[in-house]
Amino acid sequence: MKVNAGLVSGVRWRLRVQFNDEAGAPLPMTGYTFRARMWKKDLLGGTPVFEWKQSGGGASDGTISVALAAQGAIDLTATKTQHAAVTAGDYNWQLEDITTAADPVRLAVGRLQVGPDGTLVTAFWAQDSFDGSIATGIVPVDGAAIAAQAAAAMLTASLPPYVRTNANLVSGNYTLLVGDIGKPHVFDMSSDFGIIVPATFGEGWHMSFDIKGAGAGTFQAGGAGTLKNRWGFYKASTDAHGGLWVRGNADGTHAITKVFGDLEP
């Protein structure tokens, strides 16, 4: 499986899901009916907090468009009004093939994060049951040129089926890699360490972290980059969880990176 994820802010949610065959070529998805649902973190069942429906949706449901299904792509969208009841936080989400309503097929499950202003912050798949590859990215809905730019900026990370997304167990100071995009990183260290964010990362690069060991991790900006946090906190201790994403990088050497989660001075 392949996972792509890009980040944008906006007044609507839009996620594009691309299906490819095992050779990497777009896989036509015409004739299928899809549904996507999301639940609060640590839940994956019961009443969802939000749904995207291809047909039969209500006023508070998002929409699934299959206009590009012949090219293997579907779009999940929601207006600001439709997702207004969804509060900020971490969510699980699931994409299903419900062509046969009595026997739905789960294609993939993953994690979404909704920001304080109601925008999508991160989106990635955690596991899937699809033989080819599935890619998803949060893209702007206003302006084809912006959407194309965001899509071009998405980078790919490998993901085996039914395995937590590319957990990186690392030791010592760790400099993040371009290929780490979208991956949860589990740090199991006995002593304190640094997590360096290169200044060359492009807008939309992101990752999540979990501090498993006794050692605390401190995020550091590499080169001419800049880290941002509302409280000026960049240290994560045992059991802390969070992530970062690159807000912008105008010249390719001055990444502005937001760090969020369970942080301390």
C-alpha atoms as one frame of an Amber mdcrd trajectory, in Angstrom:
protein
   0.000   0.000   0.000   1.126   3.551  -0.597   0.113   6.600   1.413   0.298
  10.181   0.248  -0.637  13.066   2.496  -0.528  16.798   1.934  -1.758  19.572
   4.228  -3.799  22.688   3.556  -6.186  24.941   5.381  -9.538  26.000   4.015
 -13.239  26.391   4.634 -14.039  22.944   3.266 -12.678  19.461   3.581 -11.523
  17.693   0.478  -9.616  14.445   0.348  -8.692  12.807  -2.928  -8.234   9.028
  -2.876  -6.286   7.459  -5.725  -6.440   3.720  -6.448  -3.569   2.097  -8.345
  -2.960  -1.494  -9.380   0.075  -3.484  -8.236   2.110  -2.064 -11.117   1.325
   1.483  -9.974  -1.067   2.320 -12.825  -4.427   3.998 -12.061  -7.113   1.387
 -11.421 -10.571   2.296 -12.815 -13.190   2.239 -10.042 -16.321   2.766 -12.129
 -19.381   0.861 -11.000 -18.419   0.877  -7.316 -20.228   2.597  -4.455 -18.182
   4.023  -1.588 -18.743   5.232   1.948 -16.335   6.797   4.438 -16.895   7.263
   8.166 -14.995   8.730  11.095 -15.075   8.097  14.840 -13.379   9.646  17.837
  -9.851   8.399  18.525  -9.626   4.789  19.738 -13.057   3.921  18.332 -13.816
   2.154  15.064 -17.457   1.192  15.294 -20.782   2.326  16.644 -22.271   5.645
  15.615 -19.786   7.696  13.579 -19.317  11.404  14.231 -19.270  12.105  10.500
 -19.899  10.286   7.221 -19.187  10.819   3.553 -21.773   9.242   1.267 -21.861
   8.704  -2.470 -25.644   8.857  -2.483 -28.498   9.262  -0.014 -26.601  11.630
   2.257 -28.317  14.052   4.604 -27.704  17.727   5.309 -24.900  16.944   7.762
 -23.159  14.316   5.618 -20.200  14.852   3.318 -20.184  13.807  -0.320 -18.201
  11.260  -2.319 -17.712  12.153  -5.973 -16.794   9.477  -8.515 -16.410  11.884
 -11.434 -12.802  10.706 -11.890 -13.477   7.046 -11.114 -12.362   5.999 -14.586
  -8.911   7.360 -13.650  -9.050   5.575 -10.286  -9.780   8.665  -8.179 -12.630
   9.603  -5.853 -13.105  12.849  -3.927 -14.435  13.144  -0.378 -15.733  16.639
   0.308 -17.634  18.447   3.056 -18.777  22.017   3.387 -17.969  24.039   6.482
 -21.635  23.798   7.464 -21.704  20.036   7.075 -18.684  19.412   9.296 -19.459
  22.215  11.762 -20.418  19.746  14.516 -17.052  17.957  14.349 -14.854  19.281
  17.135 -11.063  19.542  17.117  -9.161  16.366  17.917  -7.920  13.014  16.657
 -10.226  10.640  14.807 -10.147   7.211  13.217 -11.610   6.915   9.727 -12.542
   4.098   7.412 -13.143   3.808   3.666 -15.571   1.107   2.509 -16.808  -0.424
  -0.712 -20.566  -0.790  -0.193 -21.432  -1.826  -3.757 -23.052  -4.868  -2.153
 -24.844  -3.173   0.727 -25.300  -6.372   2.703 -21.607  -7.187   2.508 -19.507
  -4.007   2.812 -15.763  -4.320   2.250 -13.368  -2.281   4.360 -10.696  -0.917
   2.028  -8.629   1.018   4.550  -8.613   2.548   8.005  -6.520   5.451   9.206
  -6.263   8.571  11.311  -7.549  12.108  10.772  -6.754  15.171  12.828  -9.076
  18.169  12.899  -7.601  21.510  13.909  -9.101  24.109  16.266 -10.503  26.075
  13.325 -12.244  23.008  11.889  -9.758  22.355   9.078  -8.161  18.992   8.404
  -4.580  18.923   9.642  -3.421  15.379   8.872  -4.807  12.326   7.130  -3.147
   8.974   6.604  -4.001   5.312   6.255  -3.020   2.907   9.025  -3.905  -0.372
   7.284  -5.768  -1.672   4.273  -7.092  -4.751   2.558  -6.432  -3.572  -0.976
  -4.037  -5.524  -3.209  -2.749  -2.559  -5.185  -2.116   0.804  -3.583  -4.235
   3.616  -2.200  -3.074   7.206  -1.880  -4.852  10.030  -0.123  -4.138  13.694
   0.311  -5.851  16.744   1.759  -6.042  19.232  -1.086  -7.572  22.708  -1.509
 -10.975  22.964  -3.137 -10.528  26.507  -4.394  -8.387  26.808  -7.483  -7.280
  24.052  -9.809  -3.747  25.441  -9.894  -3.442  25.310  -6.101  -4.835  21.793
  -6.038  -2.359  20.689  -8.677   0.498  22.260  -6.737  -0.570  20.514  -3.535
  -0.907  17.191  -5.309   2.544  17.571  -6.855   4.027  18.231  -3.408   2.730
  14.983  -1.942   5.392  12.418  -1.179   5.002   8.663  -0.865   5.672   6.295
   2.038   5.395   2.514   1.935   2.910   0.652   4.105   2.463  -3.117   4.442
  -1.126  -4.331   4.974  -2.332  -4.689   8.568   0.810  -3.251  10.077   0.901
   0.011  11.983   2.043   2.695   9.603   5.798   2.442   9.182   6.602   2.902
  12.865  10.204   4.104  13.025  11.934   2.869  16.175  15.001   5.059  16.333
  17.813   5.667  18.782  20.081   8.636  19.354  19.482  12.054  17.855  17.358
  11.678  14.767  17.286  13.884  11.674  13.966  13.450   9.903  14.056  12.296
   6.275  11.918  13.361   3.328  10.731   9.760   3.066   9.454   9.863   6.661
   6.416  11.856   5.560   3.191  10.568   7.052   4.888   7.997   9.285   4.314
   7.599  13.011   7.661   7.587  14.814   8.017   5.688  18.104  10.995   6.891
  20.133  12.131   4.413  22.796  15.132   6.102  24.384  16.629   5.818  27.871
  18.179   9.302  27.737  17.159  12.651  26.257  17.630  13.144  22.521  17.014
  15.594  19.694  14.667  15.430  16.694  16.017  17.631  13.903  13.684  19.050
  11.253  15.581  19.902   8.033  15.049  23.372   6.597  14.567  21.928   3.116
  11.255  20.158   3.768   8.450  21.358   1.494   5.049  22.707   2.499   2.782
  19.889   3.647   5.483  17.548   4.958   4.292  15.987   8.218   4.790  13.177
  10.734   3.487  11.999  14.095   5.447  10.933  17.161   5.063   8.847  20.286
   7.555   8.926  23.164   7.761   5.407  24.577  10.984   5.486  26.620  12.230
   7.495  29.594  14.232   9.841  27.383  12.581  13.119  26.352  12.771  14.298
  22.756  13.293  17.955  21.874  12.422  19.205  18.399  15.105  21.364  16.786
  15.118  23.356  13.553  17.869  22.425  11.146  19.701  24.968   9.004  17.706
  28.149   8.436  14.405  26.571   9.386  11.988  27.792  12.065   9.834  25.902
  14.553   6.467  27.260  15.677   4.357  26.405  18.716   1.744  28.622  20.345
   3.347  28.261  23.779   6.938  27.934  22.641   7.110  24.307  23.822   9.192
  21.794  21.862   9.971  19.038  24.385   8.076  15.724  24.519   8.472  13.362
  27.500   7.368   9.788  28.215   3.910   8.927  26.798   3.709  12.210  24.912
   2.065  12.061  21.492   1.754  14.650  18.762   3.141  15.650  15.410   4.464
  18.343  13.155   3.760  19.744   9.718   5.524  22.237   7.499   3.382  25.330
   7.098   5.463  26.791   4.288   8.885  27.034   2.651   9.026  29.911   0.179
  12.551  29.327  -1.136  13.156  25.683  -0.283  15.660  26.414   2.500  13.526
  28.100   5.197  10.929  25.568   6.310   8.411  26.934   8.826   7.295  23.951
  10.893   4.408  23.738  13.356   4.929  21.355  16.291   1.862  20.250  18.259
   0.731  17.712  20.841   1.781  16.807  24.395   4.651  19.272  24.705   6.343
  21.028  27.638   8.923  23.775  28.213
